[in-house]
Amino acid sequence: MKKVIEELQPYIPEKPLEELKSELGLKKLVRLSANENAYGTSPDVKKAVVNWAYTQSNLYPDGDATELRQLISAKFKLDPKQIVFGVGLDEVIVMLSRVFLEPGDEELVSTPTFSEYALHAEIEEAKINKVPVLENGGIDFDGMLKAITQKTKLVWICNPNNPTGTFETVADIEKFVSQVPKDTLVLVDEAYIDFVTEPNATAMDLTKKYSNIVVMRTFSKAYGLANFRVGYAVFSKEIAEQVQKVRLPYNVNSVAQEAATAAFKDTDFVNEVVNKNAKERSKFEAYFDEKNIKHYQSQANFIFFEYPNSDKLADYLLHNGYLIRTGLRPGWLRISVGKAEDNESIQKLIDEYEKK
Ligand SMILES: *Cc1c(COP(=O)(O)O)cnc(C)c1O
């Protein structure tokens, strides 16, 4: 056994909802701890999956995900060879860590952020350097620049950032990338970019201008396909070729490809999700403001907020049917923005909790 694995703190996935529900004796339990899509999935996905011919089950999937690749490259005006698909963005993070990190190398993260960046760096026996976010939750780009050393191979920029929900403009990201050494890769994780209501949010075009920037996307959030496990990264062509070498040849199965293709084409569904989320997000932020509950400005489908004895509030909500995320920063909680009726119930529950 490798020593690093023995000592590793694993990523703890969500408990199955049904199991948790029966454990707590609840009739209804809504999971708002994993930033899943509150509005489900495009009905077109159901059609595509049901129509998928079972006669192909004995055949290996299209290892290139040709149709999906064509659609995505047409939309963002990319060379199709720039894209590498993964079994969720999770697998892309694994591939990147495997390709770029050797024992003793360094990676740089802004904290708090998505924990899997550090987890996979640890597995590769790389050192993780951390720069805390600014007072407003935004990335400290100057601090990040100063923290880059000759050994820094990867720099992670999660935008909007999980868990703070805060958003960085393309101009700020470009200014940063232009000052980063050319052999240090800047990885922009855009898992939540569809939820951003500011204009021109994506850094996708920077992949055409800088060879050391990578933009990552997933179908798990705004597209509502978390169960199907499809994500991708957009690289310069030369780097994509190297990363393809470590990708398992048939990683994304045909049903997942069909589902992602149908979801990608149904722009109406995504727009509706994004609009509903934006409306519910502002209502929730207004509620927090009114109660003087400190929170960051979110451009995602979740809000990060500070609360005295935060775990006690989370526990109260859980026993009343709402699971939210604890343990990301002492005193802070992350709540996914749910459907209107759930958000209203949660706000009532918080009001009640405060009266007790
Ligand atoms: C959810 C999430 C992912 C992982 O997405 P999958 O495609 O479901 O593996 C990656 N990055 C961030 C920041 C996320 O929140």
XYZ file of C-alpha atoms and ligand atoms in Angstrom:
371
model
C 0.000 0.000 0.000
C 1.284 3.471 -0.856
C 1.844 5.520 2.270
C 0.034 8.510 0.768
C -3.160 6.432 0.355
C -3.051 5.139 3.912
C -2.914 8.698 5.183
C -5.441 10.145 2.738
C -8.687 11.696 4.004
C -11.160 10.502 1.354
C -13.866 12.598 -0.275
C -17.109 11.627 1.468
C -19.927 11.352 -1.049
C -23.540 12.114 -0.200
C -25.445 9.365 1.626
C -28.338 7.952 -0.427
C -31.370 10.144 0.330
C -33.669 7.197 1.028
C -31.263 5.806 3.608
C -30.941 9.142 5.404
C -34.697 9.651 5.313
C -35.460 6.350 6.989
C -32.645 6.873 9.518
C -34.215 10.170 10.579
C -37.792 8.935 10.247
C -38.680 11.720 7.796
C -41.425 11.657 5.160
C -39.812 14.351 3.074
C -36.132 15.211 2.749
C -34.789 17.668 0.178
C -31.066 17.574 -0.489
C -29.683 21.099 -0.748
C -26.139 20.084 0.108
C -24.857 18.993 -3.310
C -25.854 21.837 -5.658
C -27.969 19.502 -7.749
C -30.459 20.886 -10.246
C -33.655 21.797 -8.359
C -35.680 21.663 -11.573
C -34.760 18.173 -12.721
C -33.614 17.362 -16.230
C -34.732 18.258 -19.740
C -37.608 16.016 -20.891
C -35.597 15.536 -24.107
C -33.078 13.512 -22.115
C -35.735 10.991 -21.202
C -36.670 10.572 -24.859
C -33.059 10.200 -25.943
C -32.259 7.628 -23.277
C -35.445 5.614 -23.784
C -34.917 5.627 -27.530
C -31.356 4.426 -27.200
C -31.185 1.029 -28.883
C -30.547 -1.807 -26.465
C -29.134 -3.713 -29.426
C -25.966 -1.693 -28.964
C -25.334 -2.842 -25.411
C -22.790 -5.402 -26.566
C -20.786 -2.767 -28.450
C -18.218 -0.391 -26.988
C -19.272 3.254 -26.973
C -17.862 5.890 -29.327
C -14.600 6.611 -27.515
C -14.415 10.077 -29.095
C -17.979 11.127 -28.180
C -18.095 12.458 -31.746
C -21.556 14.013 -31.817
C -21.237 15.719 -28.446
C -17.732 16.896 -29.369
C -19.034 18.434 -32.612
C -21.885 20.212 -30.836
C -19.667 21.703 -28.128
C -16.909 22.771 -30.504
C -19.439 24.397 -32.849
C -21.012 26.329 -29.994
C -17.714 27.708 -28.649
C -15.950 27.861 -32.043
C -13.247 25.434 -30.934
C -11.159 22.902 -32.756
C -12.822 19.575 -31.773
C -9.365 18.273 -30.806
C -9.218 20.797 -27.946
C -11.793 18.845 -25.896
C -11.179 15.937 -23.487
C -14.236 14.228 -21.950
C -14.380 12.654 -18.509
C -16.749 10.605 -16.381
C -17.907 13.810 -14.754
C -15.553 16.697 -14.250
C -14.271 14.655 -11.311
C -12.478 12.353 -13.725
C -11.007 15.291 -15.625
C -9.500 16.511 -12.334
C -7.989 13.041 -11.833
C -6.513 13.039 -15.359
C -5.017 16.513 -15.003
C -3.410 15.633 -11.680
C -2.045 12.430 -13.133
C -0.561 14.127 -16.195
C 0.960 17.199 -14.605
C 1.918 16.440 -11.007
C 4.989 14.543 -9.912
C 6.027 13.947 -6.292
C 7.484 17.194 -4.967
C 5.661 19.406 -7.465
C 3.362 22.121 -6.190
C -0.206 23.115 -6.950
C -1.871 26.326 -5.923
C -5.459 26.744 -4.756
C -7.505 29.645 -3.435
C -9.279 28.552 -0.234
C -11.955 27.617 0.495
C -12.579 25.817 -2.779
C -13.642 22.454 -4.207
C -11.766 19.830 -2.185
C -11.009 17.426 -5.022
C -8.221 19.585 -6.440
C -6.157 19.026 -3.296
C -7.235 15.405 -2.870
C -5.793 14.372 -6.227
C -2.667 16.464 -5.782
C -2.105 14.564 -2.541
C -2.468 11.240 -4.320
C 0.236 12.381 -6.760
C 2.353 13.382 -3.748
C 2.415 17.042 -4.744
C 2.456 19.857 -2.235
C -0.652 22.048 -2.000
C -0.165 25.772 -1.471
C -3.198 27.733 -0.309
C -4.060 31.405 -0.620
C -7.176 32.445 1.364
C -9.946 34.326 -0.444
C -10.425 38.053 0.160
C -12.861 39.513 2.691
C -15.624 39.536 0.043
C -14.984 35.883 -0.869
C -13.249 36.753 -4.151
C -9.933 35.303 -5.300
C -6.800 37.124 -4.128
C -5.111 37.219 -7.544
C -2.136 39.247 -6.298
C -1.608 36.807 -3.456
C -1.888 33.917 -5.910
C 0.736 35.453 -8.220
C 3.131 35.877 -5.309
C 2.591 32.268 -4.225
C 3.621 30.777 -7.586
C 7.066 29.171 -7.439
C 9.205 27.383 -10.013
C 7.643 24.134 -8.841
C 4.024 25.268 -9.309
C 2.533 23.143 -12.081
C -1.197 23.729 -11.589
C -3.227 26.717 -10.398
C -6.946 26.157 -9.779
C -9.476 28.945 -10.328
C -13.006 27.769 -9.597
C -15.395 30.301 -11.178
C -17.957 30.835 -9.740
C -16.157 29.379 -6.762
C -17.542 26.469 -4.791
C -18.336 27.088 -1.908
C -18.216 30.919 -1.848
C -20.402 31.320 -4.975
C -18.397 34.415 -5.930
C -17.570 35.240 -9.546
C -14.431 36.624 -11.233
C -14.597 38.480 -14.546
C -12.830 37.244 -17.672
C -10.791 40.466 -17.659
C -9.446 39.680 -14.173
C -8.729 36.070 -15.114
C -6.914 37.168 -18.275
C -4.862 39.728 -16.375
C -3.841 36.945 -13.985
C -3.042 34.370 -16.680
C -0.948 36.868 -18.629
C 1.359 37.175 -15.587
C 1.621 33.451 -14.824
C 4.730 31.630 -16.145
C 3.990 29.806 -19.418
C 4.804 26.369 -17.987
C 2.293 26.764 -15.148
C -1.239 25.692 -16.133
C -4.204 27.768 -14.984
C -7.299 25.588 -14.653
C -10.599 27.440 -14.702
C -13.354 25.206 -13.325
C -16.602 26.548 -14.795
C -18.909 23.921 -13.241
C -21.395 26.688 -12.323
C -20.789 29.180 -15.147
C -24.270 28.741 -16.652
C -25.810 30.226 -13.508
C -23.892 33.498 -13.840
C -26.160 36.422 -14.695
C -23.313 38.880 -15.417
C -22.677 39.210 -19.181
C -19.766 37.476 -21.029
C -18.952 35.188 -18.143
C -16.953 32.373 -19.681
C -13.180 32.279 -20.089
C -13.545 29.810 -22.992
C -12.106 32.206 -25.580
C -8.887 32.527 -23.578
C -8.049 28.921 -24.564
C -7.504 30.239 -28.097
C -5.081 32.916 -26.937
C -3.065 31.317 -24.099
C -1.611 27.807 -24.270
C -1.498 27.509 -20.463
C -5.189 27.976 -19.693
C -7.751 25.183 -19.423
C -11.514 25.672 -19.100
C -13.592 22.929 -17.502
C -17.330 22.253 -17.699
C -19.817 19.679 -16.439
C -23.308 18.491 -17.345
C -24.050 17.798 -13.665
C -25.302 21.182 -12.555
C -27.300 23.502 -14.868
C -27.993 20.625 -17.289
C -29.323 18.417 -14.495
C -27.355 15.289 -15.452
C -25.369 14.582 -12.274
C -26.267 10.899 -12.445
C -24.917 10.447 -15.985
C -21.353 11.606 -15.207
C -20.255 13.766 -18.135
C -17.731 16.595 -17.930
C -15.025 18.000 -20.172
C -12.024 20.259 -20.368
C -10.969 22.553 -23.184
C -7.193 22.770 -23.724
C -4.849 24.074 -26.329
C -4.542 21.283 -28.940
C -1.021 20.243 -27.905
C -1.967 19.726 -24.279
C -5.239 17.951 -25.096
C -3.246 15.357 -27.053
C -1.113 14.588 -23.990
C -4.094 14.331 -21.634
C -5.901 11.996 -24.070
C -3.079 9.481 -23.485
C -4.211 8.836 -19.894
C -7.970 8.832 -20.566
C -9.513 5.355 -20.472
C -10.564 4.762 -24.095
C -14.293 4.142 -23.457
C -14.756 6.244 -20.326
C -18.059 7.945 -21.245
C -20.739 5.360 -22.050
C -23.234 5.763 -24.906
C -26.264 6.434 -22.705
C -24.399 9.260 -21.006
C -23.337 10.637 -24.408
C -26.950 10.488 -25.665
C -28.202 12.198 -22.515
C -25.583 14.966 -22.673
C -26.244 15.538 -26.377
C -29.995 15.905 -25.812
C -29.441 18.149 -22.784
C -26.959 20.361 -24.642
C -29.431 20.893 -27.492
C -32.302 21.841 -25.185
C -31.202 25.407 -24.534
C -34.757 26.363 -23.464
C -34.540 24.055 -20.463
C -31.184 25.435 -19.329
C -32.354 29.027 -19.787
C -35.439 28.340 -17.722
C -33.367 26.745 -14.953
C -30.941 29.653 -14.959
C -33.721 32.266 -14.825
C -35.598 30.524 -12.030
C -32.375 30.064 -10.084
C -31.422 33.738 -10.485
C -34.805 34.843 -9.185
C -34.732 32.469 -6.218
C -31.103 33.348 -5.471
C -31.888 37.087 -5.197
C -34.893 36.369 -2.989
C -32.743 34.223 -0.700
C -29.982 36.834 -0.566
C -32.559 39.541 0.232
C -33.815 37.355 3.094
C -30.284 36.972 4.474
C -29.709 40.735 4.131
C -32.909 41.515 5.970
C -31.858 39.209 8.818
C -28.298 40.536 8.843
C -26.971 37.078 8.066
C -23.561 37.505 6.478
C -23.209 35.858 3.067
C -21.120 36.261 -0.062
C -22.617 37.553 -3.322
C -23.485 34.410 -5.253
C -23.489 33.922 -9.010
C -24.070 30.177 -8.643
C -26.944 27.913 -7.544
C -25.898 27.978 -3.886
C -25.149 30.554 -1.191
C -22.407 30.454 1.457
C -23.400 32.115 4.735
C -22.152 32.565 8.269
C -24.294 31.624 11.238
C -23.597 31.392 14.979
C -23.390 27.720 15.991
C -23.873 26.864 12.343
C -23.954 23.088 12.775
C -26.898 23.389 15.171
C -28.921 25.270 12.575
C -27.995 22.676 9.943
C -29.146 19.944 12.297
C -32.449 21.715 12.928
C -33.047 22.050 9.190
C -32.123 18.398 8.620
C -34.649 17.190 11.181
C -37.213 19.358 9.398
C -36.520 17.911 5.969
C -33.656 19.968 4.507
C -30.101 18.738 4.160
C -27.503 21.499 3.734
C -23.689 21.442 3.629
C -21.575 21.835 6.744
C -17.857 21.424 7.320
C -16.501 23.678 4.574
C -15.377 26.509 6.892
C -15.988 26.824 10.656
C -19.187 28.782 11.313
C -20.310 28.761 7.677
C -22.921 26.778 5.763
C -23.549 26.238 2.065
C -27.115 25.926 0.880
C -28.179 25.070 -2.647
C -30.897 27.410 -3.903
C -33.957 25.201 -4.166
C -37.417 25.599 -5.625
C -39.489 28.587 -4.445
C -41.649 26.558 -2.044
C -38.620 24.913 -0.408
C -36.753 28.203 -0.049
C -39.807 29.738 1.620
C -40.131 26.782 4.027
C -36.445 27.028 4.927
C -36.737 30.746 5.642
C -39.748 30.075 7.872
C -37.784 27.353 9.652
C -34.875 29.735 10.283
C -37.335 32.310 11.658
C -38.827 29.684 13.959
C -35.397 28.481 15.030
C -34.482 32.005 16.059
C -37.629 32.369 18.182
C -36.869 29.245 20.186
C -19.842 19.540 -8.884
C -18.491 20.033 -9.167
C -17.609 19.341 -10.013
C -17.815 17.915 -10.403
O -18.743 17.719 -11.321
P -19.040 16.285 -11.922
O -19.056 16.573 -13.380
O -20.357 15.890 -11.382
O -17.953 15.334 -11.564
C -16.420 19.934 -10.365
N -16.073 21.130 -9.882
C -16.867 21.798 -9.041
C -16.432 23.115 -8.533
C -18.090 21.269 -8.640
O -18.823 21.903 -7.733
